C-alpha positions as semicolon CSV with decimal commas, in nm:
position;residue;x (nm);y (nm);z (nm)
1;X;-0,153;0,393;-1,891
2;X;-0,016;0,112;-2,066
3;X;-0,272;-0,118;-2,254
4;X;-0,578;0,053;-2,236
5;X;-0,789;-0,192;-2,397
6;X;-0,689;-0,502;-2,186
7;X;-0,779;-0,317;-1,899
8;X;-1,134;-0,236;-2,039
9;X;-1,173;-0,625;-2,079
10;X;-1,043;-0,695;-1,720
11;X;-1,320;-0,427;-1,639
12;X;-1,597;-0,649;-1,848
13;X;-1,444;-0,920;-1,665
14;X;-1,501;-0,807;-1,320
15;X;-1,826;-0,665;-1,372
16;X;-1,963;-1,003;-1,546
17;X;-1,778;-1,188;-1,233
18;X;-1,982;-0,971;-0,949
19;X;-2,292;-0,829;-1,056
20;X;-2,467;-0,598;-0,823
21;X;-2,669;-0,887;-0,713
22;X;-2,383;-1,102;-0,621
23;X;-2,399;-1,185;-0,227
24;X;-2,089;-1,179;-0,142
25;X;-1,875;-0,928;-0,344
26;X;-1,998;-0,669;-0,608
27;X;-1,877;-0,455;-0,836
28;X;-2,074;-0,109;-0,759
29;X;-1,939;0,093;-0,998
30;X;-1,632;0,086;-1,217
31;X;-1,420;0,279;-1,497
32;X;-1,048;0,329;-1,684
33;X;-0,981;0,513;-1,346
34;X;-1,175;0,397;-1,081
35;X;-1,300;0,077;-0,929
36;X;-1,571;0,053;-0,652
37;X;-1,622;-0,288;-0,504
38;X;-1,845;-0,358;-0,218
39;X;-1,755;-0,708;0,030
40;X;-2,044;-0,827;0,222
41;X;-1,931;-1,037;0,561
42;X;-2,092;-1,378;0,679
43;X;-2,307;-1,121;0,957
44;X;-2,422;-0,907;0,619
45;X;-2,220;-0,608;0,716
46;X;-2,135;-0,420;0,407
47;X;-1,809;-0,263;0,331
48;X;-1,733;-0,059;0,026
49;X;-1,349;-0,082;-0,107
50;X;-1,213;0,212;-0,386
51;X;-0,947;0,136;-0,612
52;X;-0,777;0,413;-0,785
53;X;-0,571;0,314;-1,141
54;X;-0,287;0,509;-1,190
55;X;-0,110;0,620;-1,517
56;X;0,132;0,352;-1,400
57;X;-0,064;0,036;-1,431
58;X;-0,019;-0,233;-1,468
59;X;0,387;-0,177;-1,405
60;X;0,288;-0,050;-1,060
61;X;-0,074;-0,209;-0,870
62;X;-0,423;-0,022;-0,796
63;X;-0,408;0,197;-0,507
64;X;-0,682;0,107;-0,263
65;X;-0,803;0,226;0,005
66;X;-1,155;0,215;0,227
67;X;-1,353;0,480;0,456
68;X;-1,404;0,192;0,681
69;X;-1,157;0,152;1,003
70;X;-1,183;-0,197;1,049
71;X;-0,842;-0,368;1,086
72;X;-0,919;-0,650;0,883
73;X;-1,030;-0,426;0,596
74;X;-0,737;-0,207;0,610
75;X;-0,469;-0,516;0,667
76;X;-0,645;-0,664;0,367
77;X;-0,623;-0,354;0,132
78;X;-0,214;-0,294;0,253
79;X;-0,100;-0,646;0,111
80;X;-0,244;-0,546;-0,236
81;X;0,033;-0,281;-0,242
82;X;0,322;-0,511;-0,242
83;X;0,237;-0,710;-0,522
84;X;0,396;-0,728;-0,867
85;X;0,374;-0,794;-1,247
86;X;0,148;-1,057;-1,317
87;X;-0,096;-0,987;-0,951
88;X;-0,055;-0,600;-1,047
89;X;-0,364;-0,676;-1,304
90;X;-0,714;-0,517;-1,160
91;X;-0,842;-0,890;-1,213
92;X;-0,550;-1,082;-1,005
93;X;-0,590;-0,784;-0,741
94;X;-0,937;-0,829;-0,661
95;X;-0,901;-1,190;-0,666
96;X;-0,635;-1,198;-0,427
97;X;-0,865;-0,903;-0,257
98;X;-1,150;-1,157;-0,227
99;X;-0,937;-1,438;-0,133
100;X;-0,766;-1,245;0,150
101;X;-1,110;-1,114;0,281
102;X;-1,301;-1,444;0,309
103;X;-0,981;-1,595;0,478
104;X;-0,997;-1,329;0,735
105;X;-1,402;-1,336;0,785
106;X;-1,347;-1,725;0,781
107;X;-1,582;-1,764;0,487
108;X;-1,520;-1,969;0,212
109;X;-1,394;-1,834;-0,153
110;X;-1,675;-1,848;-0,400
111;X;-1,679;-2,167;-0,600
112;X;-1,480;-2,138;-0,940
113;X;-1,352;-1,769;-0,894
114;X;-1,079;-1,883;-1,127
115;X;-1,351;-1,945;-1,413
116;X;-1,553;-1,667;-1,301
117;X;-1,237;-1,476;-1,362
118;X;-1,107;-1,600;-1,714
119;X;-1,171;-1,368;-2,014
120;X;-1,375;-1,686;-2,123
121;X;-1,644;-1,622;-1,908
122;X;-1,753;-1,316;-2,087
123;X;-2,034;-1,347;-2,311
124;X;-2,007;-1,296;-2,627
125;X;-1,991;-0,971;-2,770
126;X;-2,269;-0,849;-2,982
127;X;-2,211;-0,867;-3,360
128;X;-2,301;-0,436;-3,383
129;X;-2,030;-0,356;-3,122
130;X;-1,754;-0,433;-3,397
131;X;-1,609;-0,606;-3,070
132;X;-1,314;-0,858;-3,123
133;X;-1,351;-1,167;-2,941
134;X;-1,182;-1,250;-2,600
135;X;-0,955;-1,524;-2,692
136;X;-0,860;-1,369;-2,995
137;X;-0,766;-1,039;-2,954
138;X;-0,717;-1,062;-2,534
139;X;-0,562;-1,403;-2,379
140;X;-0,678;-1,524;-2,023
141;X;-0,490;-1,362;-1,760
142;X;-0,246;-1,670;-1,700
143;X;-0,099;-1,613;-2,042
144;X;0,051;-1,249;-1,925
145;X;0,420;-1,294;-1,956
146;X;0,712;-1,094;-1,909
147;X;0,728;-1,052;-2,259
148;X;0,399;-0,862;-2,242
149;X;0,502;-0,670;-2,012
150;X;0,800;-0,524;-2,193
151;X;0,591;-0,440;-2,525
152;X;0,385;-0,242;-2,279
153;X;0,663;-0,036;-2,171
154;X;0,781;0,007;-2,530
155;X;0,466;0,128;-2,637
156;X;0,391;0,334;-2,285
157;X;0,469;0,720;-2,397
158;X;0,203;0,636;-2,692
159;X;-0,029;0,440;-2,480
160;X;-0,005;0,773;-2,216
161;X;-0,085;1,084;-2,498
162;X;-0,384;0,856;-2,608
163;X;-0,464;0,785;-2,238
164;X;-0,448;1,143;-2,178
165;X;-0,687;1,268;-2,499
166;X;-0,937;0,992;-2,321
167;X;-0,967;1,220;-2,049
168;X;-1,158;1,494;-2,247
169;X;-1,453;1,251;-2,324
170;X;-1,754;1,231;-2,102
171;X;-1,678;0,882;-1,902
172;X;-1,374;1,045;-1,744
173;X;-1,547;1,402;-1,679
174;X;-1,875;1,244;-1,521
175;X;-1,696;1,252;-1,222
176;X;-1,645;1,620;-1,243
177;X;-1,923;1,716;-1,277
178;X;-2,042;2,006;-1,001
179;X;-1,657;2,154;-1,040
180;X;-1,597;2,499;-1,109
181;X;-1,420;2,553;-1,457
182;X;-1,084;2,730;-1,263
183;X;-1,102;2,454;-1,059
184;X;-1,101;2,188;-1,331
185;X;-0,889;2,321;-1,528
186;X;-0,608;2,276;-1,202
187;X;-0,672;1,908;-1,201
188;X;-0,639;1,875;-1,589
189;X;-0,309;2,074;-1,556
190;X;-0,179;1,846;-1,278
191;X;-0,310;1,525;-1,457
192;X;-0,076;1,660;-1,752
193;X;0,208;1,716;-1,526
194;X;0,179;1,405;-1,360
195;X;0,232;1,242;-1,724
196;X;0,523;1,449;-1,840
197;X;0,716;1,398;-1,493
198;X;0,654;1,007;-1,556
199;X;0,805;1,051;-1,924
200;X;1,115;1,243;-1,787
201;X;1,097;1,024;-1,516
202;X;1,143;1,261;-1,263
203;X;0,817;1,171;-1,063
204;X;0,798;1,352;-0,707
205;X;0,618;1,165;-0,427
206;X;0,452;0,824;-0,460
207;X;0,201;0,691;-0,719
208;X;-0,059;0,598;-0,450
209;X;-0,010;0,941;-0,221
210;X;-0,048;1,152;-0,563
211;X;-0,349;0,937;-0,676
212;X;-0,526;0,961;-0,335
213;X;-0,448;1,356;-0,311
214;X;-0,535;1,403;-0,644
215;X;-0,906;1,192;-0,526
216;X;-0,934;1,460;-0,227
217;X;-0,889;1,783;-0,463
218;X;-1,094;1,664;-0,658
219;X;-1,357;1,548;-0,369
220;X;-1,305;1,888;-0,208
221;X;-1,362;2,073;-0,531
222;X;-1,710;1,896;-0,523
223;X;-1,775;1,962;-0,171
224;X;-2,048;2,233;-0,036
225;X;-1,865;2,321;0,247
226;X;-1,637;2,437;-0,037
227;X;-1,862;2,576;-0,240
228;X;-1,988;2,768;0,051
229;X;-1,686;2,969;0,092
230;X;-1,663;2,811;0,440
231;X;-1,261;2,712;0,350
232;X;-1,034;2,736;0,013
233;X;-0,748;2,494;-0,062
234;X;-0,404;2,643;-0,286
235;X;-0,131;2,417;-0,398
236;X;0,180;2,566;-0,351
237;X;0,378;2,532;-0,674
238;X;0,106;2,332;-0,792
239;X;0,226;2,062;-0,581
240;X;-0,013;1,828;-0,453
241;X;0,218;1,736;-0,175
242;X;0,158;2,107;0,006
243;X;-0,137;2,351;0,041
244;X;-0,253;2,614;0,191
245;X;-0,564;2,616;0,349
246;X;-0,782;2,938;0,448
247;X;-1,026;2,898;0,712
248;X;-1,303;3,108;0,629
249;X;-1,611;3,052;0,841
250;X;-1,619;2,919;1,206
251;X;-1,907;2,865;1,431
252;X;-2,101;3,222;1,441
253;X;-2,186;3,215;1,796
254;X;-1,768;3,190;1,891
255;X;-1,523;3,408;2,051
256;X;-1,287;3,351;1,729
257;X;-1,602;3,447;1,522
258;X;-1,618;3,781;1,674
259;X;-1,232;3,843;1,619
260;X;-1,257;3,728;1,297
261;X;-1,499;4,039;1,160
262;X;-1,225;4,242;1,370
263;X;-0,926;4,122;1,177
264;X;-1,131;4,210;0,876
265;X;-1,192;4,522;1,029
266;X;-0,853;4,598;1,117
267;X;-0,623;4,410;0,895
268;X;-0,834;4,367;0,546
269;X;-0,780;3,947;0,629
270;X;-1,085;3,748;0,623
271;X;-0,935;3,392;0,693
272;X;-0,709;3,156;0,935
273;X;-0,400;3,045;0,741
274;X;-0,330;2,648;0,759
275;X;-0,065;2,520;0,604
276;X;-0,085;2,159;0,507
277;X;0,237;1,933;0,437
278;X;0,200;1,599;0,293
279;X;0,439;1,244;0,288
280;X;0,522;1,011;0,033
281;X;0,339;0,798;0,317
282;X;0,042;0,877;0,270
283;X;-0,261;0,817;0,362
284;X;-0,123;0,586;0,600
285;X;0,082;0,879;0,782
286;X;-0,111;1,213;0,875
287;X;-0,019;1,538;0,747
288;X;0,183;1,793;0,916
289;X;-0,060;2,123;1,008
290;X;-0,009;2,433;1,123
291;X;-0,101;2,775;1,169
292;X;0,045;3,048;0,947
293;X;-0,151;3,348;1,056
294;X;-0,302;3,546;1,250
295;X;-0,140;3,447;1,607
296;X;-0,384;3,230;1,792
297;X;-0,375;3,181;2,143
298;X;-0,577;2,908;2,253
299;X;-0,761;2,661;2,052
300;X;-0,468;2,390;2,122
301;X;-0,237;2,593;1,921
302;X;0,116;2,528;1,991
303;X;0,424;2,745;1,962
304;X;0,531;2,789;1,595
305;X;0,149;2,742;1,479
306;X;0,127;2,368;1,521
307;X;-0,194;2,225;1,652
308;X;-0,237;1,988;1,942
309;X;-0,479;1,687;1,806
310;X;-0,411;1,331;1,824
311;X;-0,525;1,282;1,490
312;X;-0,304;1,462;1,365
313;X;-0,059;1,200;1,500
314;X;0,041;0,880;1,392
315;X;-0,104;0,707;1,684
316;X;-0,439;0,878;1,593
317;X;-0,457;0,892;1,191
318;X;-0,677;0,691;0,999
319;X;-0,635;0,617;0,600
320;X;-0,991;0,684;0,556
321;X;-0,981;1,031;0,729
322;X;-1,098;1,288;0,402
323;X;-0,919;1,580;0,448
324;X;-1,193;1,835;0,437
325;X;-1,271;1,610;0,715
326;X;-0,988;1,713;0,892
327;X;-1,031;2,048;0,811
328;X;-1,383;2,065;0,960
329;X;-1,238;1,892;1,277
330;X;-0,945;2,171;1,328
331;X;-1,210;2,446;1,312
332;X;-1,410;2,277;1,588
333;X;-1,108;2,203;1,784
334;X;-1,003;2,577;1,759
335;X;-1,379;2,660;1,829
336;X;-1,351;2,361;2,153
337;X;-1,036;2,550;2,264
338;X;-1,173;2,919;2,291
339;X;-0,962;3,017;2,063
340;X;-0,841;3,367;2,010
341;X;-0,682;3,587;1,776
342;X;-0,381;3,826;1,899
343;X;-0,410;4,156;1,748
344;X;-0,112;4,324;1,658
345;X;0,117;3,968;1,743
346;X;0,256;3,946;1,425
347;X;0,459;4,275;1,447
348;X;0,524;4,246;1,778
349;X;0,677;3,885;1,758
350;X;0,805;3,884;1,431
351;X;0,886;3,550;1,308
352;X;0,707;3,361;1,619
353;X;0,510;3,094;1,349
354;X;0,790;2,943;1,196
355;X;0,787;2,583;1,001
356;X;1,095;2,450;1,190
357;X;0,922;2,577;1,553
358;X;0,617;2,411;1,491
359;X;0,784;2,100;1,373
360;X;0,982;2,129;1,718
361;X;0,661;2,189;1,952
362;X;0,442;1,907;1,797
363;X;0,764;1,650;1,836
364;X;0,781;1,724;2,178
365;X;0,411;1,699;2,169
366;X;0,421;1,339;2,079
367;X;0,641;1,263;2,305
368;X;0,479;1,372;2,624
369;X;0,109;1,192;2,498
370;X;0,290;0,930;2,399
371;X;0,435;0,865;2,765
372;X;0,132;1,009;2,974
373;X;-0,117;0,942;2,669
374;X;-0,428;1,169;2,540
375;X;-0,626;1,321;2,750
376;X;-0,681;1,738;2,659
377;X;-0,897;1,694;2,408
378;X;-1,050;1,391;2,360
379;X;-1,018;1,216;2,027
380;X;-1,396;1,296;1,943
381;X;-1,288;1,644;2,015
382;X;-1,022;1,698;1,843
């Protein structure tokens, strides 16, 4: 990340701009990484908006994103995305963020956001903080030229090792706290390879799909369902973009339940096999799920392992769906469905879960709902 100490001012900026007392937009909580801001509408509705800053900035904008569904939230959050060098700046986006909300609401944009914006509005900095004053050290934002912009790239593979030693200190690791060593140590390996395939320039994926799957690892690793043992997440080949997921507790008082202690029993396996593929798309596009093992029959399981929800679907996806969310919502579908394991399937019908046949089943899946709509199960359902 590419001028580390700029950023930190636009950061002192922003949180001097919209205190947590500010009526109409706040800054809730905010770091090198992550930005929290919360918009309150004319009615006093509250939404909170996430920002994730990538190793990228500022050559490539914040990824945000919302848990919210509203239109006008999303809609709002989407332009930010197609912005560039000057409006990629965390100050210009959340200015434009602001602007674009109140527009939408039909409220008006807070009296002199430019001033509340300038790195002049900061107070001064306290003698004992060895701080360098704004103007002197850090120009207003309307003084970012192209010129800045390409000392930023000469300077980025030093800017990203010191960036990347910055993640070791205790700002950056507060929000890991609660995460098992093992599983820590996976997202400091992936943060490292994330930075050496953007210095070979061989980057896989999209900067805001690996920044929000790297969030949901991360918010997974936290999670108690997790914790629990109720499911376990593995990247295969460390990539983010595809994981295995093992179901590994279901609702006790199901069918599937019962033939889970069996397959235990009978075939040493204590889990449902998901696997979970992921798009450069994404979150905006759903990821592709299916079944690995055991057979199921039931549960809206297709042929080839793919699974009949309409959230799983374009039509049905939301960005803000979390994916243990969707986890949780399978294993109640498959629960909903009367699912069922078949014994002995596997050697019978070698080769019946296939990638490529549950690819075909859930295309011809959308199709059908798509002309007669949803109706088996209901959305709430799975």
């Amino acid at each position: 990340m590419a001028c580390l100490t700029t950023l930190k001012q636009e950061i002192r900026v922003l949180e001097n701009a919209f205190p947590k007392s500010d009526q109409l937009f706040q800054v809730v909580a905010a770091s090198v990484d992550e930005l929290t801001c919360r918009f309150v509408s004319k009615t006093g509705k509250k939404y909170d908006i996430h920002a994730n800053i990538t190793e990228t900035y500022p050559h490539s904008p914040p990824v945000w994103f919302s848990e919210t569904e509203d239109a006008i939230i999303t809609n709002s959050i989407e332009r930010l995305s197609n912005t560039t060098g000057r409006d990629n700046h965390v100050v210009q986006q959340v200015k434009l963020l602001l602007q674009e909300l109140c527009s939408s609401f039909g409220m008006h944009d807070p009296p002199d956001l430019e001033q509340k914006l300038s790195f002049n509005a900061l107070p001064p900095p306290s003698p004992s903080a060895g701080s360098v004053a704004p103007d002197s050290k850090h120009p207003p934002m309307e003084d970012y030229e192209d010129s800045e912009m390409e000392e930023e790239e000469e300077d980025m593979e030093e800017d990203i090792q010191l960036d990347m030693d910055d993640t070791t200190n205790s700002p950056n690791l507060q929000k890991d706290d609660g995460i098992d060593p093992t599983n820590l140590a996976t997202l400091v390996r992936l943060k490292a390879n994330q930075r050496q395939d953007y210095l070979r320039g061989s980057i896989s994926g999209t900067v805001q799909a690996t920044d929000r799957l790297m969030k949901e690892l991360r918010d997974i690793y936290k999670s108690d369902s997790f914790k629990a043992g109720v499911y376990s997440v593995d990247l295969i080949n460390d990539s983010l973009y595809e994981w295995n997921v093992k179901l590994q507790v279901v609702d006790p008082d199901s069918p599937l339940y019962n033939d889970m202690v069996q397959l235990k029993e009978k075939e040493g396996l204590d889990h449902i096999l998901f696997n979970f593929h992921f798009k450069e798309l994404f979150p905006f596009e759903p990821p592709f799920v299916r079944v690995v093992a055991p057979v199921i029959t039931g549960g809206y399981v297709l042929v080839g392992g793919a699974i009949c929800m309409e959230l799983l679907t374009k039509q049905g996806w939301s960005s803000a769906y979390t994916i243990e969310a969707v986890i949780m919502q399978i294993a109640a579908t498959l629960v909903k469905g009367k699912a069922r394991i078949q014994f002995g399937a596997s050697k019978v019908g070698k080769g019946q879960y296939s990638l490529a046949r549950a690819q075909q089943s859930f295309k011809s899946l959308v199709q059908i709902h798509e002309k007669n709509g949803w109706f088996t199960p209901p959305k709430e359902d799975g």
